[in-house]
Tab-separated table of C-alpha atoms in Angstrom:
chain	number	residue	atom	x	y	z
A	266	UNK	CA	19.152	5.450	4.625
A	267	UNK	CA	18.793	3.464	1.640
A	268	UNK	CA	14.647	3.027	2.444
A	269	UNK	CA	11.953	3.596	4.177
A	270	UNK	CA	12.407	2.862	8.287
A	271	UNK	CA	9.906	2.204	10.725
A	272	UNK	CA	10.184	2.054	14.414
A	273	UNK	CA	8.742	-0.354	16.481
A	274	UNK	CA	8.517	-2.827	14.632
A	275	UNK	CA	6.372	-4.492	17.241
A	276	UNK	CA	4.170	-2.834	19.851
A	277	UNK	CA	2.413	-4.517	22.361
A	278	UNK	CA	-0.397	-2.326	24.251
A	279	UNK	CA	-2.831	-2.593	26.510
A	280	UNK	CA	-6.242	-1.407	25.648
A	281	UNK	CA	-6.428	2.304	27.071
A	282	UNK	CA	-2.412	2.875	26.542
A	283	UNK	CA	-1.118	6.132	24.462
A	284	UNK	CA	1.215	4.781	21.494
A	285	UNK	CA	3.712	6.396	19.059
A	286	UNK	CA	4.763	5.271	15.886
A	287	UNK	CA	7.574	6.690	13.858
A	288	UNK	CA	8.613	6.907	10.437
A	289	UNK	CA	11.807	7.266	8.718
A	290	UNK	CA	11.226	8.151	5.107
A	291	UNK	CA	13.581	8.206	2.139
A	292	UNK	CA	15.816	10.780	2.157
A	293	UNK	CA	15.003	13.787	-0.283
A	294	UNK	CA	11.417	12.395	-0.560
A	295	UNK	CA	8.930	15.335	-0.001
A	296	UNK	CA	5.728	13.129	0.041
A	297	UNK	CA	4.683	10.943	3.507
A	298	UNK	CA	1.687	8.410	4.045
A	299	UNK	CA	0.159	6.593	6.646
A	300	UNK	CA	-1.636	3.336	6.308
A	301	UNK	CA	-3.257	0.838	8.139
A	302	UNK	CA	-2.965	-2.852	7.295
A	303	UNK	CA	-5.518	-4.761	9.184
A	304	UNK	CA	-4.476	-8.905	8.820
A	305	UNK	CA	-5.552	-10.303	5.497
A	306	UNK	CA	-6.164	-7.629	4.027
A	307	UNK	CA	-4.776	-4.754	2.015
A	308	UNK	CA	-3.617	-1.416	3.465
A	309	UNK	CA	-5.924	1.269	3.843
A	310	UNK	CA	-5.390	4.758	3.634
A	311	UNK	CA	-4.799	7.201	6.587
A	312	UNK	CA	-2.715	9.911	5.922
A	313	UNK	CA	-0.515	12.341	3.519
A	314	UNK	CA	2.187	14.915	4.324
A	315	UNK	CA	3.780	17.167	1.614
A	316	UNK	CA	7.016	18.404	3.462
A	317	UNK	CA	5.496	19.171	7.173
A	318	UNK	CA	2.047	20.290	5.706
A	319	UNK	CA	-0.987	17.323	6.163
A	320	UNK	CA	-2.793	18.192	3.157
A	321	UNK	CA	-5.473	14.838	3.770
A	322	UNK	CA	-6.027	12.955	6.483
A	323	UNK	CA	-9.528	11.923	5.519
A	324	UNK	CA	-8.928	8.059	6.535
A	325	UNK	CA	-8.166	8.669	10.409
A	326	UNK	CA	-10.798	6.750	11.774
A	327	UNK	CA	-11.123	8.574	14.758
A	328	UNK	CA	-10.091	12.093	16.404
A	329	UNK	CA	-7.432	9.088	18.582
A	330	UNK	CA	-5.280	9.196	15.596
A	331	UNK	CA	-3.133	11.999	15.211
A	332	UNK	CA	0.212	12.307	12.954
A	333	UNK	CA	2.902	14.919	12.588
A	334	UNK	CA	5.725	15.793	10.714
A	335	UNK	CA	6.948	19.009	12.266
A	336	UNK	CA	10.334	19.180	10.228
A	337	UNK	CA	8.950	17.704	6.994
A	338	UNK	CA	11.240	14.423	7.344
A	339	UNK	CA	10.759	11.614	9.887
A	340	UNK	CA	6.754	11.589	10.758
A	341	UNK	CA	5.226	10.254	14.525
A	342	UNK	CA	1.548	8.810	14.042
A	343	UNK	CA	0.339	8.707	17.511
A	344	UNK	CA	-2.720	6.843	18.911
A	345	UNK	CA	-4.379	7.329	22.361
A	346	UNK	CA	-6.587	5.263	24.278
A	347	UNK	CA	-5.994	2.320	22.180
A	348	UNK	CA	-8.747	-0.113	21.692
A	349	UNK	CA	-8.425	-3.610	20.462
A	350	UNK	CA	-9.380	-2.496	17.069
A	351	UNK	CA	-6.626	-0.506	16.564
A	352	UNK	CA	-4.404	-3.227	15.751
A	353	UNK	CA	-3.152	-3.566	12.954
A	354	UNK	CA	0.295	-3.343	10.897
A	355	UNK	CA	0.452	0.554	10.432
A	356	UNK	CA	2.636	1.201	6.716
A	357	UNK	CA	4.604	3.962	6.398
A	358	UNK	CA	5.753	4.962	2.632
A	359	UNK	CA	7.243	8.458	1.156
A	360	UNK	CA	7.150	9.571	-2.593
A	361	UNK	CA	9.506	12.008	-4.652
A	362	UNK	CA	6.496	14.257	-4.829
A	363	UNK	CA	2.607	13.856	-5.415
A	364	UNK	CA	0.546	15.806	-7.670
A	365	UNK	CA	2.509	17.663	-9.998
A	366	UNK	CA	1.584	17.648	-13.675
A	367	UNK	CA	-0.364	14.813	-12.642
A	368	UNK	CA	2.134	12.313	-12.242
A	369	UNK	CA	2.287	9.769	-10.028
A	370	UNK	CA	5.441	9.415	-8.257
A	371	UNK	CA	5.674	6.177	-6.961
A	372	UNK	CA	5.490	5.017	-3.025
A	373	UNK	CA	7.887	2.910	-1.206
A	374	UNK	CA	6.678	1.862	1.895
A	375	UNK	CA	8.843	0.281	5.184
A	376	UNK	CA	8.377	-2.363	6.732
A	377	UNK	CA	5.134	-1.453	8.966
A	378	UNK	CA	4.374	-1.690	12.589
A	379	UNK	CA	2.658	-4.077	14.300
A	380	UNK	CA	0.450	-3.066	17.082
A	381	UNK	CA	-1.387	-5.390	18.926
A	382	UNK	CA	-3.478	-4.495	21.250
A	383	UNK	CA	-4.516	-6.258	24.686
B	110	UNK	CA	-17.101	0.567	-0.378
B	111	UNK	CA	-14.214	-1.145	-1.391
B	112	UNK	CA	-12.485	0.848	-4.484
B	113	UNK	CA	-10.622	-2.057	-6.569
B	114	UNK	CA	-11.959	-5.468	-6.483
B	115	UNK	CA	-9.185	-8.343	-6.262
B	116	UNK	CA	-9.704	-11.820	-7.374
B	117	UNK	CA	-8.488	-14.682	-6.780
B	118	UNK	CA	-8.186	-14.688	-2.717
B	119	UNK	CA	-5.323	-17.498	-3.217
B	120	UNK	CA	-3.557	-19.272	-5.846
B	121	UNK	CA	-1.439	-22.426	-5.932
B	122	UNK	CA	0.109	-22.807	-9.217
B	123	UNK	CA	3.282	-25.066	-10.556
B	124	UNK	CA	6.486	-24.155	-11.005
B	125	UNK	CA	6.740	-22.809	-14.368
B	126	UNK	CA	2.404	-22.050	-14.009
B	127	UNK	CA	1.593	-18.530	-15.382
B	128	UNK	CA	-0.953	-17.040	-12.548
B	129	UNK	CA	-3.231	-14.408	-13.033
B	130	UNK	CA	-4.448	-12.306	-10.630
B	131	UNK	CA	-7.305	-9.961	-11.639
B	132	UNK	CA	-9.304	-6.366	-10.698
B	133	UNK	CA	-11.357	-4.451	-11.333
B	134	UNK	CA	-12.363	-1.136	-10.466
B	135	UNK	CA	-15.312	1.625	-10.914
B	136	UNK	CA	-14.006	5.396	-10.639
B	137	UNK	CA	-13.083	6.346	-14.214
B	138	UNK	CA	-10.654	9.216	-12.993
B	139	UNK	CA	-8.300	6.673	-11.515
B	140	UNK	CA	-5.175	6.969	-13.893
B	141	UNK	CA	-1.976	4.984	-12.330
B	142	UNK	CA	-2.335	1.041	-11.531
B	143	UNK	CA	0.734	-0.281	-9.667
B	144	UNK	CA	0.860	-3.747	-8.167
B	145	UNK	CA	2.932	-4.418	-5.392
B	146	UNK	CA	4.384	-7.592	-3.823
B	147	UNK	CA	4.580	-8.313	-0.087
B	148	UNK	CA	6.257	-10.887	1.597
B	149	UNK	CA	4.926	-11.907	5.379
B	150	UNK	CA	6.867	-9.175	7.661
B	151	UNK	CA	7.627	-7.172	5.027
B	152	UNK	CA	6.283	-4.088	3.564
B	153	UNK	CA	4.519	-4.164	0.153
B	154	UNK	CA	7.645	-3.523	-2.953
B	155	UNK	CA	6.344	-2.257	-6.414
B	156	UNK	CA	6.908	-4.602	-9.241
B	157	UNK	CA	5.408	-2.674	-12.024
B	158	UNK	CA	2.498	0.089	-12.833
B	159	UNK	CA	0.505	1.092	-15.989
B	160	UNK	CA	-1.642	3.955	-17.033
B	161	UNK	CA	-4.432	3.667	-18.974
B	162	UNK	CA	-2.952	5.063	-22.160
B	163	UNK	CA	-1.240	1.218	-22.935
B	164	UNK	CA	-2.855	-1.899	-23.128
B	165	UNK	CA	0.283	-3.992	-21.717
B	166	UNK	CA	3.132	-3.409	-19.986
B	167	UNK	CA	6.090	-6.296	-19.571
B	168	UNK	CA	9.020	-6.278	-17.066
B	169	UNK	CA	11.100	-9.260	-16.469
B	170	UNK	CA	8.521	-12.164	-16.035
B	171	UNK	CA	5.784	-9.623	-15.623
B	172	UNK	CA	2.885	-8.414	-17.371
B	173	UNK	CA	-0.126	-6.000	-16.495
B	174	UNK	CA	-2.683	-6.426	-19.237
B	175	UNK	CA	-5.066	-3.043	-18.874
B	176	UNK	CA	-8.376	-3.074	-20.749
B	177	UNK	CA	-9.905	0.350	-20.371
B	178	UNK	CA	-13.263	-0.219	-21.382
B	179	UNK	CA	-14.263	-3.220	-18.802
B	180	UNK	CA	-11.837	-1.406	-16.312
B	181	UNK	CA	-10.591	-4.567	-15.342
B	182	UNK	CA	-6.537	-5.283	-15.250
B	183	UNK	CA	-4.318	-8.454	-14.666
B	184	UNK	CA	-1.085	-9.269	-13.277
B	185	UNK	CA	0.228	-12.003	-14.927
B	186	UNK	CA	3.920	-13.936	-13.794
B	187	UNK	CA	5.862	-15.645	-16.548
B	188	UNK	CA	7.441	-18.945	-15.592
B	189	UNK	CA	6.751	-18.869	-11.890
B	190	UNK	CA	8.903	-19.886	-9.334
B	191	UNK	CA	8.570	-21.049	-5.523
B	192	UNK	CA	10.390	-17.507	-4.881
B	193	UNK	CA	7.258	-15.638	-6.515
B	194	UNK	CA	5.027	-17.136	-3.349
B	195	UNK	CA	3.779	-14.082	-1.879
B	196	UNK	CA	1.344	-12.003	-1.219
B	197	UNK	CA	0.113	-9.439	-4.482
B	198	UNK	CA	-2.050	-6.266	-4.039
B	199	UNK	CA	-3.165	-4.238	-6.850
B	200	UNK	CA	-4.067	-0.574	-6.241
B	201	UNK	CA	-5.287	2.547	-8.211
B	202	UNK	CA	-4.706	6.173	-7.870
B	203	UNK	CA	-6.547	9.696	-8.965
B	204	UNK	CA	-3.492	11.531	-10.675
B	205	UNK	CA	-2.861	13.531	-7.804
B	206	UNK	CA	-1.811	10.713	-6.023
B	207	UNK	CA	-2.490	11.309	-2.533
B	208	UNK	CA	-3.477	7.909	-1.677
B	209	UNK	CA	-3.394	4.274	-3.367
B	210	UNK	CA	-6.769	2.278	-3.139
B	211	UNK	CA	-5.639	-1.068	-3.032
B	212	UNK	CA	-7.378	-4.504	-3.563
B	213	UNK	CA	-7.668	-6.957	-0.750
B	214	UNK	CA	-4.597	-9.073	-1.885
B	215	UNK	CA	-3.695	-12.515	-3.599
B	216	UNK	CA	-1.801	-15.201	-1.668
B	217	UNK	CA	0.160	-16.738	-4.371
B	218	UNK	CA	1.919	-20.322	-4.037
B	219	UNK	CA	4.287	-21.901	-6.237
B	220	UNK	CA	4.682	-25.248	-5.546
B	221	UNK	CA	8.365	-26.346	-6.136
């Protein structure tokens, strides 16, 4: 696809409920991040995949987030037992490639999730 | 700790009005600056990034002035129109770019 795709791109829960959020990313682009938008304010890290490897995920605020990207292309962030805290939008965005020579590649980023949570 | 400061919260300018939207940040190893526009429902689109070799950077209407020493930069939008009303983020990076810190955001209005 032409961009970044996000699926749902609204998610109703009730507090307790398992939920899966999935992420399309531009084709060919190795790099994958997860953020968290909370309302008013800006995202917030979560995540990074290089191909199917999660080389940080030092901003999952608890061991209820998890995230995979088994193939190294479309990525599932998955949170269980939601709590009403958890929502949020949830931004997905991919990169050529992170890290080499140190250049930044830049990040395109879909059009989120919103997850609200009851 | 929030990593990059943004100021204003909101701005209402004129058509035509030049805003600036300002930050500031504190960890000296951050080396890429991108702003990015988002509009409500939408995810946040790059407009335009600096490093911290250049002062200033111009595309189209606009302009990220960088000053280095006070690290402190600017967005600034030539000739504004009601289609600029959005929401702006600015954001910093550590070359490795594994994550974006990103100010709080700017709700910008440009009143027709």
């Amino acid at each position: 696809g032409a961009g970044v795709s996000q699926s749902p791109r609204y998610k109703v829960a009730k507090r307790g409920q398992d939920v899966a959020l999935r992420c399309d990313p531009i084709s060919g682009h190795v790099s994958l991040f997860w953020y968290q938008q909370a309302l008013g304010q800006g995202p917030e890290f979560l995540t990074y995949f290089q191909n199917e490897a999660q080389l940080d995920k030092s901003g999952l605020p608890s061991d209820r987030f998890f995230a995979e990207r088994p193939e190294g292309s479309v990525s599932t962030l998955k949170i269980q037992r939601t709590q009403q805290e958890d929502s949020a939008v949830y931004l997905c965005a991919s990169s050529r490639l992170t890290g080499t020579g140190g250049l930044v590649h830049e990040q395109y980023f879909g059009p989120g999730t919103r997850l609200t949570v009851t | 700790q929030q990593q990059v400061k943004q100021s204003p919260q909101s701005l209402i300018v004129q058509k035509g009005g030049i805003p600036i939207i300002n930050c500031a940040y504190e960890n000296t190893a951050f080396d890429y600056f991108p702003w990015y526009q988002q509009f409500p429902g939408k995810g946040p689109a790059l407009l335009i990034a600096i490093r911290p070799d250049v002062s200033e950077k111009k595309e189209g209407r606009f302009t990220i002035s960088f000053n280095k020493s006070a690290k402190q930069f600017s967005l600034h939008i030539m000739d504004s129109q009601p289609g600029d009303s959005a929401t702006y983020f600015c954001a910093a990076s550590l070359n490795t770019g594994n994550q974006f810190y990103f100010g709080t955001g700017t709700s910008l209005t440009v009143i027709p």
